[in-house]
Amino acid sequence: MRILIDIGHPGHVHLFKNVAKEMQQKGHVFLFTCRQKEFEIELLKAEGFTYVSFGKKYNTTIGKLFGLLKFDILETIQGIKFKPDLFLSHGSPYAAHAAALLRKPHISMEDTGNMEQVKLYLPCTQSVLTSTAFHKDLGDKQIRYSGYHELAYLHPNHFMPDTKIFEILNIEQETPYVILRFVSWNASHDINQSGLTIDQKREIISLLEKKYKVFISSEGLLSEEFKAYQIKIPPEEMHNALAFAQLFIGEGATMASECAVLGTPALYINSIMAGTITEQEDYGLLFNFQNGDGVIEKIKELISIPNLKDVFKMKKNKLLNDKIDVTAFIVWFIENFPESKNKIKKDPNYHLNFK
């Protein structure tokens, strides 16, 4: 089988990398397409995947409309050259449209629920795989499974934290550290949304650096006053860094959710809500704030807990017992499509076989 995967975000490389690796070992052939946004290309190179980049994304409304046409055309051209049997993506309208033009199936993963994007790809998509924590109804094409995208690459079957990260971070292994994550607020779903103010960022750093080494990961350019805290590691090492961090405070949902499944206490500060975030909050692994109000108080509460990481490890294990190995499920679904779609429709609990 020949499969074309379109990547729209660095997290999508992680989402599909183990699927591609497992299926490549069985003889399947993959091509990745992407736009240059943050670390997509670096991650694809690090994993050794064959890829084609379509250049930089557009941030303005007019630019995005132009980009939709441009990237649709470029994706279709790659489809003609590569001759895939199936297109796979996380909500990519380009993959969906190219698949429709080439009369091939498109399977999409979905966890953000950005309906502006869903409306663009859903009509040209055969199946949409979503977590049971995803509360939006996408119709008959929707397939639900008990897991999260993050469990496609951070499930214990696929990921074991490596202590080499301390050497990469240039700190002693016993050094407690925290990670902050700031987003750029340029995405379409970020319009009218909010996170931390500059003063709140300063206050958080001032509090934490009394006890921890502070690292900042930023989607955009960091202001000069924060550059001394910028984390400088290869992008493929970020999950190791998150796994050993004592605490995570950030505006990005993906990293917050990654910390939750790794057992690292996570504070998510963003007015955008998601079912995954809500469910992980129910497990006590993550704490959601609409803005910076109350964040300092929660940080103080958490860092006063003895053996904080051990406490959260127990919570993480409970979550893992309830969830599936998402990579194993995706591989089965693709290799057996479209029969797999019919199987799940008849027996919605069949996904629970992929623990």
GROMACS .gro file of C-alpha atoms in nm:
model
  355
    1MET     CA    1   0.000   0.000   0.000
    2ARG     CA    2   0.119   0.352  -0.085
    3ILE     CA    3   0.015   0.620   0.166
    4LEU     CA    4   0.053   0.998   0.145
    5ILE     CA    5   0.044   1.176   0.483
    6ASP     CA    6  -0.001   1.554   0.495
    7ILE     CA    7   0.147   1.729   0.799
    8GLY     CA    8   0.007   2.059   0.927
    9HIS     CA    9   0.178   2.089   1.265
   10PRO     CA   10   0.489   1.942   1.434
   11GLY     CA   11   0.261   1.732   1.652
   12HIS     CA   12   0.127   1.556   1.344
   13VAL     CA   13   0.472   1.412   1.273
   14HIS     CA   14   0.465   1.252   1.616
   15LEU     CA   15   0.104   1.139   1.563
   16PHE     CA   16   0.189   0.941   1.249
   17LYS     CA   17   0.556   0.849   1.290
   18ASN     CA   18   0.504   0.512   1.462
   19VAL     CA   19   0.223   0.425   1.222
   20ALA     CA   20   0.458   0.485   0.929
   21LYS     CA   21   0.749   0.298   1.088
   22GLU     CA   22   0.542  -0.010   1.172
   23MET     CA   23   0.381  -0.020   0.829
   24GLN     CA   24   0.711   0.040   0.647
   25GLN     CA   25   0.844  -0.273   0.814
   26LYS     CA   26   0.557  -0.460   0.648
   27GLY     CA   27   0.644  -0.320   0.305
   28HIS     CA   28   0.410  -0.022   0.284
   29VAL     CA   29   0.548   0.296   0.123
   30PHE     CA   30   0.500   0.649   0.263
   31LEU     CA   31   0.542   1.006   0.143
   32PHE     CA   32   0.496   1.304   0.377
   33THR     CA   33   0.397   1.652   0.259
   34CYS     CA   34   0.415   1.962   0.476
   35ARG     CA   35   0.435   2.339   0.504
   36GLN     CA   36   0.710   2.513   0.696
   37LYS     CA   37   0.560   2.630   1.027
   38GLU     CA   38   0.783   2.540   1.319
   39PHE     CA   39   0.976   2.211   1.342
   40GLU     CA   40   0.794   1.988   1.094
   41ILE     CA   41   1.086   1.953   0.855
   42GLU     CA   42   1.342   1.897   1.132
   43LEU     CA   43   1.124   1.622   1.280
   44LEU     CA   44   1.066   1.453   0.945
   45LYS     CA   45   1.441   1.458   0.880
   46ALA     CA   46   1.514   1.322   1.229
   47GLU     CA   47   1.280   1.029   1.165
   48GLY     CA   48   1.431   0.963   0.820
   49PHE     CA   49   1.101   1.000   0.631
   50THR     CA   50   1.071   1.094   0.265
   51TYR     CA   51   0.897   1.431   0.246
   52VAL     CA   52   0.812   1.725   0.022
   53SER     CA   53   0.779   2.078   0.164
   54PHE     CA   54   0.545   2.328   0.000
   55GLY     CA   55   0.713   2.628   0.163
   56LYS     CA   56   0.594   2.863   0.434
   57LYS     CA   57   0.236   2.892   0.556
   58TYR     CA   58   0.041   3.216   0.536
   59ASN     CA   59  -0.083   3.402   0.844
   60THR     CA   60  -0.314   3.670   0.699
   61THR     CA   61  -0.674   3.595   0.599
   62ILE     CA   62  -0.603   3.672   0.232
   63GLY     CA   63  -0.283   3.468   0.250
   64LYS     CA   64  -0.468   3.169   0.392
   65LEU     CA   65  -0.726   3.183   0.111
   66PHE     CA   66  -0.444   3.194  -0.145
   67GLY     CA   67  -0.265   2.916   0.041
   68LEU     CA   68  -0.573   2.692   0.027
   69LEU     CA   69  -0.567   2.704  -0.351
   70LYS     CA   70  -0.189   2.685  -0.381
   71PHE     CA   71  -0.145   2.393  -0.142
   72ASP     CA   72  -0.444   2.208  -0.291
   73ILE     CA   73  -0.271   2.221  -0.629
   74LEU     CA   74   0.070   2.121  -0.492
   75GLU     CA   75  -0.082   1.833  -0.293
   76THR     CA   76  -0.265   1.708  -0.600
   77ILE     CA   77   0.054   1.723  -0.807
   78GLN     CA   78   0.236   1.515  -0.546
   79GLY     CA   79  -0.055   1.272  -0.546
   80ILE     CA   80  -0.028   1.233  -0.923
   81LYS     CA   81   0.348   1.168  -0.894
   82PHE     CA   82   0.336   0.938  -0.590
   83LYS     CA   83   0.016   0.749  -0.683
   84PRO     CA   84  -0.103   0.679  -0.326
   85ASP     CA   85  -0.370   0.422  -0.248
   86LEU     CA   86  -0.482   0.633   0.046
   87PHE     CA   87  -0.437   0.984   0.192
   88LEU     CA   88  -0.396   1.030   0.569
   89SER     CA   89  -0.387   1.350   0.773
   90HIS     CA   90  -0.495   1.541   1.079
   91GLY     CA   91  -0.775   1.748   0.930
   92SER     CA   92  -0.589   1.856   0.619
   93PRO     CA   93  -0.815   2.013   0.356
   94TYR     CA   94  -0.529   1.980   0.106
   95ALA     CA   95  -0.507   1.603   0.151
   96ALA     CA   96  -0.886   1.569   0.143
   97HIS     CA   97  -0.927   1.776  -0.173
   98ALA     CA   98  -0.640   1.603  -0.353
   99ALA     CA   99  -0.780   1.263  -0.256
  100ALA     CA  100  -1.121   1.356  -0.395
  101LEU     CA  101  -0.971   1.482  -0.721
  102LEU     CA  102  -0.767   1.162  -0.758
  103ARG     CA  103  -1.059   0.943  -0.643
  104LYS     CA  104  -0.871   0.798  -0.348
  105PRO     CA  105  -0.990   0.760   0.014
  106HIS     CA  106  -0.889   1.014   0.276
  107ILE     CA  107  -0.879   0.921   0.646
  108SER     CA  108  -0.848   1.204   0.895
  109MET     CA  109  -0.761   1.221   1.261
  110GLU     CA  110  -0.933   1.501   1.455
  111ASP     CA  111  -0.900   1.641   1.807
  112THR     CA  112  -0.918   2.021   1.784
  113GLY     CA  113  -1.273   2.057   1.654
  114ASN     CA  114  -1.193   2.370   1.453
  115MET     CA  115  -1.516   2.366   1.254
  116GLU     CA  116  -1.384   2.616   1.000
  117GLN     CA  117  -1.128   2.352   0.904
  118VAL     CA  118  -1.362   2.053   0.946
  119LYS     CA  119  -1.607   2.201   0.694
  120LEU     CA  120  -1.326   2.223   0.440
  121TYR     CA  121  -1.214   1.860   0.462
  122LEU     CA  122  -1.514   1.656   0.582
  123PRO     CA  123  -1.707   1.638   0.251
  124CYS     CA  124  -1.401   1.483   0.081
  125THR     CA  125  -1.315   1.245   0.369
  126GLN     CA  126  -1.431   0.885   0.416
  127SER     CA  127  -1.357   0.843   0.791
  128VAL     CA  128  -1.267   1.075   1.079
  129LEU     CA  129  -1.108   0.912   1.384
  130THR     CA  130  -1.170   1.098   1.711
  131SER     CA  131  -1.118   1.034   2.079
  132THR     CA  132  -1.421   0.943   2.288
  133ALA     CA  133  -1.327   1.263   2.476
  134PHE     CA  134  -1.403   1.464   2.159
  135HIS     CA  135  -1.757   1.588   2.216
  136LYS     CA  136  -1.851   1.721   1.873
  137ASP     CA  137  -2.070   1.515   1.642
  138LEU     CA  138  -1.917   1.492   1.294
  139GLY     CA  139  -2.183   1.261   1.156
  140ASP     CA  140  -2.175   0.910   1.014
  141LYS     CA  141  -1.809   0.935   0.908
  142GLN     CA  142  -1.692   0.970   1.268
  143ILE     CA  143  -1.519   0.674   1.438
  144ARG     CA  144  -1.455   0.703   1.813
  145TYR     CA  145  -1.177   0.537   2.013
  146SER     CA  146  -1.070   0.551   2.378
  147GLY     CA  147  -0.742   0.737   2.358
  148TYR     CA  148  -0.571   1.059   2.257
  149HIS     CA  149  -0.342   1.155   1.972
  150GLU     CA  150  -0.063   1.184   2.225
  151LEU     CA  151  -0.097   0.813   2.301
  152ALA     CA  152   0.004   0.734   1.942
  153TYR     CA  153   0.359   0.832   2.034
  154LEU     CA  154   0.379   0.855   2.414
  155HIS     CA  155   0.210   0.527   2.505
  156PRO     CA  156   0.457   0.304   2.697
  157ASN     CA  157   0.452   0.060   2.403
  158HIS     CA  158   0.626   0.327   2.194
  159PHE     CA  159   0.805   0.569   2.427
  160MET     CA  160   1.047   0.535   2.716
  161PRO     CA  161   1.192   0.861   2.857
  162ASP     CA  162   1.570   0.888   2.811
  163THR     CA  163   1.782   1.050   3.083
  164LYS     CA  164   2.025   1.174   2.817
  165ILE     CA  165   1.803   1.483   2.809
  166PHE     CA  166   1.981   1.617   3.118
  167GLU     CA  167   2.308   1.618   2.928
  168ILE     CA  168   2.142   1.785   2.631
  169LEU     CA  169   1.993   2.048   2.863
  170ASN     CA  170   2.340   2.091   3.014
  171ILE     CA  171   2.221   2.033   3.372
  172GLU     CA  172   2.293   1.772   3.638
  173GLN     CA  173   2.048   1.482   3.648
  174GLU     CA  174   1.930   1.579   3.996
  175THR     CA  175   1.846   1.935   3.887
  176PRO     CA  176   1.472   2.003   3.911
  177TYR     CA  177   1.341   2.204   3.617
  178VAL     CA  178   1.016   2.337   3.474
  179ILE     CA  179   0.907   2.411   3.118
  180LEU     CA  180   0.697   2.705   3.002
  181ARG     CA  181   0.535   2.710   2.659
  182PHE     CA  182   0.420   3.029   2.484
  183VAL     CA  183   0.219   3.023   2.160
  184SER     CA  184   0.220   3.282   1.881
  185TRP     CA  185  -0.162   3.325   1.854
  186ASN     CA  186  -0.150   3.328   1.470
  187ALA     CA  187  -0.367   3.022   1.398
  188SER     CA  188  -0.724   3.067   1.273
  189HIS     CA  189  -0.862   2.908   1.590
  190ASP     CA  190  -0.665   3.158   1.804
  191ILE     CA  191  -0.873   3.460   1.696
  192ASN     CA  192  -1.019   3.637   2.004
  193GLN     CA  193  -0.849   3.384   2.235
  194SER     CA  194  -0.614   3.467   2.521
  195GLY     CA  195  -0.348   3.325   2.749
  196LEU     CA  196  -0.088   3.484   2.977
  197THR     CA  197  -0.007   3.854   2.982
  198ILE     CA  198   0.354   3.968   2.975
  199ASP     CA  199   0.336   4.066   3.343
  200GLN     CA  200   0.198   3.724   3.439
  201LYS     CA  201   0.481   3.555   3.250
  202ARG     CA  202   0.733   3.763   3.444
  203GLU     CA  203   0.566   3.680   3.776
  204ILE     CA  204   0.559   3.306   3.702
  205ILE     CA  205   0.926   3.300   3.605
  206SER     CA  206   1.023   3.500   3.914
  207LEU     CA  207   0.841   3.252   4.138
  208LEU     CA  208   0.970   2.935   3.974
  209GLU     CA  209   1.336   3.025   3.932
  210LYS     CA  210   1.373   3.041   4.310
  211LYS     CA  211   1.338   2.662   4.319
  212TYR     CA  212   1.380   2.534   3.963
  213LYS     CA  213   1.578   2.576   3.645
  214VAL     CA  214   1.335   2.746   3.406
  215PHE     CA  215   1.316   2.665   3.035
  216ILE     CA  216   1.088   2.835   2.783
  217SER     CA  217   0.963   2.683   2.458
  218SER     CA  218   0.810   2.937   2.222
  219GLU     CA  219   0.611   2.901   1.901
  220GLY     CA  220   0.716   3.252   1.788
  221LEU     CA  221   1.012   3.477   1.857
  222LEU     CA  222   1.081   3.531   2.226
  223SER     CA  223   1.114   3.886   2.355
  224GLU     CA  224   1.467   3.983   2.454
  225GLU     CA  225   1.398   3.962   2.829
  226PHE     CA  226   1.305   3.591   2.803
  227LYS     CA  227   1.575   3.471   2.564
  228ALA     CA  228   1.806   3.360   2.845
  229TYR     CA  229   1.544   3.098   2.939
  230GLN     CA  230   1.488   2.962   2.587
  231ILE     CA  231   1.520   2.586   2.568
  232LYS     CA  232   1.781   2.486   2.312
  233ILE     CA  233   1.737   2.121   2.223
  234PRO     CA  234   1.665   1.927   1.903
  235PRO     CA  235   1.284   1.926   1.855
  236GLU     CA  236   1.275   1.545   1.865
  237GLU     CA  237   1.403   1.560   2.227
  238MET     CA  238   1.113   1.768   2.360
  239HIS     CA  239   0.916   1.470   2.491
  240ASN     CA  240   1.212   1.355   2.698
  241ALA     CA  241   1.232   1.707   2.838
  242LEU     CA  242   0.861   1.709   2.923
  243ALA     CA  243   0.878   1.365   3.083
  244PHE     CA  244   1.141   1.464   3.342
  245ALA     CA  245   1.012   1.817   3.407
  246GLN     CA  246   0.869   1.881   3.752
  247LEU     CA  247   0.598   2.107   3.614
  248PHE     CA  248   0.464   2.243   3.285
  249ILE     CA  249   0.292   2.579   3.240
  250GLY     CA  250   0.185   2.668   2.891
  251GLU     CA  251  -0.061   2.814   2.642
  252GLY     CA  252  -0.046   2.519   2.399
  253ALA     CA  253  -0.293   2.232   2.431
  254THR     CA  254  -0.072   1.972   2.265
  255MET     CA  255   0.220   2.002   2.509
  256ALA     CA  256  -0.018   2.022   2.805
  257SER     CA  257  -0.185   1.699   2.696
  258GLU     CA  258   0.153   1.536   2.632
  259CYS     CA  259   0.253   1.618   2.989
  260ALA     CA  260  -0.069   1.469   3.120
  261VAL     CA  261  -0.004   1.129   2.959
  262LEU     CA  262   0.361   1.146   3.075
  263GLY     CA  263   0.261   1.215   3.435
  264THR     CA  264   0.404   1.568   3.447
  265PRO     CA  265   0.171   1.817   3.623
  266ALA     CA  266   0.041   2.056   3.357
  267LEU     CA  267  -0.120   2.399   3.378
  268TYR     CA  268  -0.291   2.490   3.051
  269ILE     CA  269  -0.367   2.861   3.015
  270ASN     CA  270  -0.587   2.924   2.714
  271SER     CA  271  -0.950   3.017   2.652
  272ILE     CA  272  -0.976   2.741   2.388
  273MET     CA  273  -1.130   2.431   2.543
  274ALA     CA  274  -1.107   2.071   2.421
  275GLY     CA  275  -1.261   1.744   2.538
  276THR     CA  276  -0.917   1.588   2.583
  277ILE     CA  277  -0.814   1.870   2.816
  278THR     CA  278  -1.137   1.839   3.014
  279GLU     CA  279  -1.099   1.462   3.052
  280GLN     CA  280  -0.734   1.486   3.159
  281GLU     CA  281  -0.840   1.747   3.411
  282ASP     CA  282  -1.092   1.494   3.548
  283TYR     CA  283  -0.800   1.253   3.601
  284GLY     CA  284  -0.627   1.527   3.803
  285LEU     CA  285  -0.331   1.539   3.563
  286LEU     CA  286  -0.399   1.880   3.414
  287PHE     CA  287  -0.539   2.214   3.529
  288ASN     CA  288  -0.709   2.447   3.283
  289PHE     CA  289  -0.728   2.825   3.315
  290GLN     CA  290  -0.910   3.058   3.074
  291ASN     CA  291  -0.648   3.324   3.143
  292GLY     CA  292  -0.370   3.390   3.394
  293ASP     CA  293  -0.605   3.443   3.690
  294GLY     CA  294  -0.536   3.184   3.962
  295VAL     CA  295  -0.229   3.035   3.793
  296ILE     CA  296   0.022   3.160   4.051
  297GLU     CA  297  -0.188   3.018   4.335
  298LYS     CA  298  -0.208   2.676   4.165
  299ILE     CA  299   0.169   2.674   4.101
  300LYS     CA  300   0.235   2.744   4.469
  301GLU     CA  301  -0.004   2.465   4.567
  302LEU     CA  302   0.159   2.209   4.338
  303ILE     CA  303   0.523   2.285   4.420
  304SER     CA  304   0.444   2.246   4.790
  305ILE     CA  305   0.336   1.881   4.741
  306PRO     CA  306   0.606   1.633   4.856
  307ASN     CA  307   0.708   1.379   4.589
  308LEU     CA  308   0.494   1.560   4.333
  309LYS     CA  309   0.601   1.342   4.041
  310ASP     CA  310   0.525   1.019   4.227
  311VAL     CA  311   0.175   1.144   4.301
  312PHE     CA  312   0.116   1.221   3.935
  313LYS     CA  313   0.268   0.892   3.821
  314MET     CA  314  -0.017   0.710   3.998
  315LYS     CA  315  -0.273   0.933   3.825
  316LYS     CA  316  -0.104   0.870   3.489
  317ASN     CA  317  -0.115   0.492   3.538
  318LYS     CA  318  -0.489   0.507   3.601
  319LEU     CA  319  -0.538   0.697   3.277
  320LEU     CA  320  -0.323   0.451   3.079
  321ASN     CA  321  -0.524   0.156   3.212
  322ASP     CA  322  -0.836   0.314   3.062
  323LYS     CA  323  -0.689   0.393   2.719
  324ILE     CA  324  -0.571   0.207   2.408
  325ASP     CA  325  -0.248   0.200   2.206
  326VAL     CA  326  -0.360   0.447   1.941
  327THR     CA  327  -0.084   0.356   1.694
  328ALA     CA  328  -0.189  -0.010   1.693
  329PHE     CA  329  -0.550   0.095   1.631
  330ILE     CA  330  -0.461   0.330   1.342
  331VAL     CA  331  -0.242   0.067   1.172
  332TRP     CA  332  -0.523  -0.189   1.190
  333PHE     CA  333  -0.778   0.064   1.064
  334ILE     CA  334  -0.568   0.164   0.761
  335GLU     CA  335  -0.454  -0.184   0.663
  336ASN     CA  336  -0.810  -0.315   0.673
  337PHE     CA  337  -0.992  -0.012   0.531
  338PRO     CA  338  -1.279   0.007   0.435
  339GLU     CA  339  -1.374  -0.320   0.608
  340SER     CA  340  -1.235  -0.176   0.934
  341LYS     CA  341  -1.484   0.112   0.914
  342ASN     CA  342  -1.773  -0.132   0.877
  343LYS     CA  343  -1.637  -0.345   1.165
  344ILE     CA  344  -1.624  -0.048   1.404
  345LYS     CA  345  -1.969   0.070   1.300
  346LYS     CA  346  -2.112  -0.274   1.385
  347ASP     CA  347  -1.907  -0.310   1.705
  348PRO     CA  348  -1.807   0.033   1.846
  349ASN     CA  349  -1.612  -0.131   2.130
  350TYR     CA  350  -1.382  -0.324   1.896
  351HIS     CA  351  -1.116  -0.055   1.942
  352LEU     CA  352  -1.070  -0.175   2.302
  353ASN     CA  353  -0.879  -0.476   2.163
  354PHE     CA  354  -0.580  -0.250   2.101
  355LYS     CA  355  -0.452  -0.205   2.457
   0.00000   0.00000   0.00000
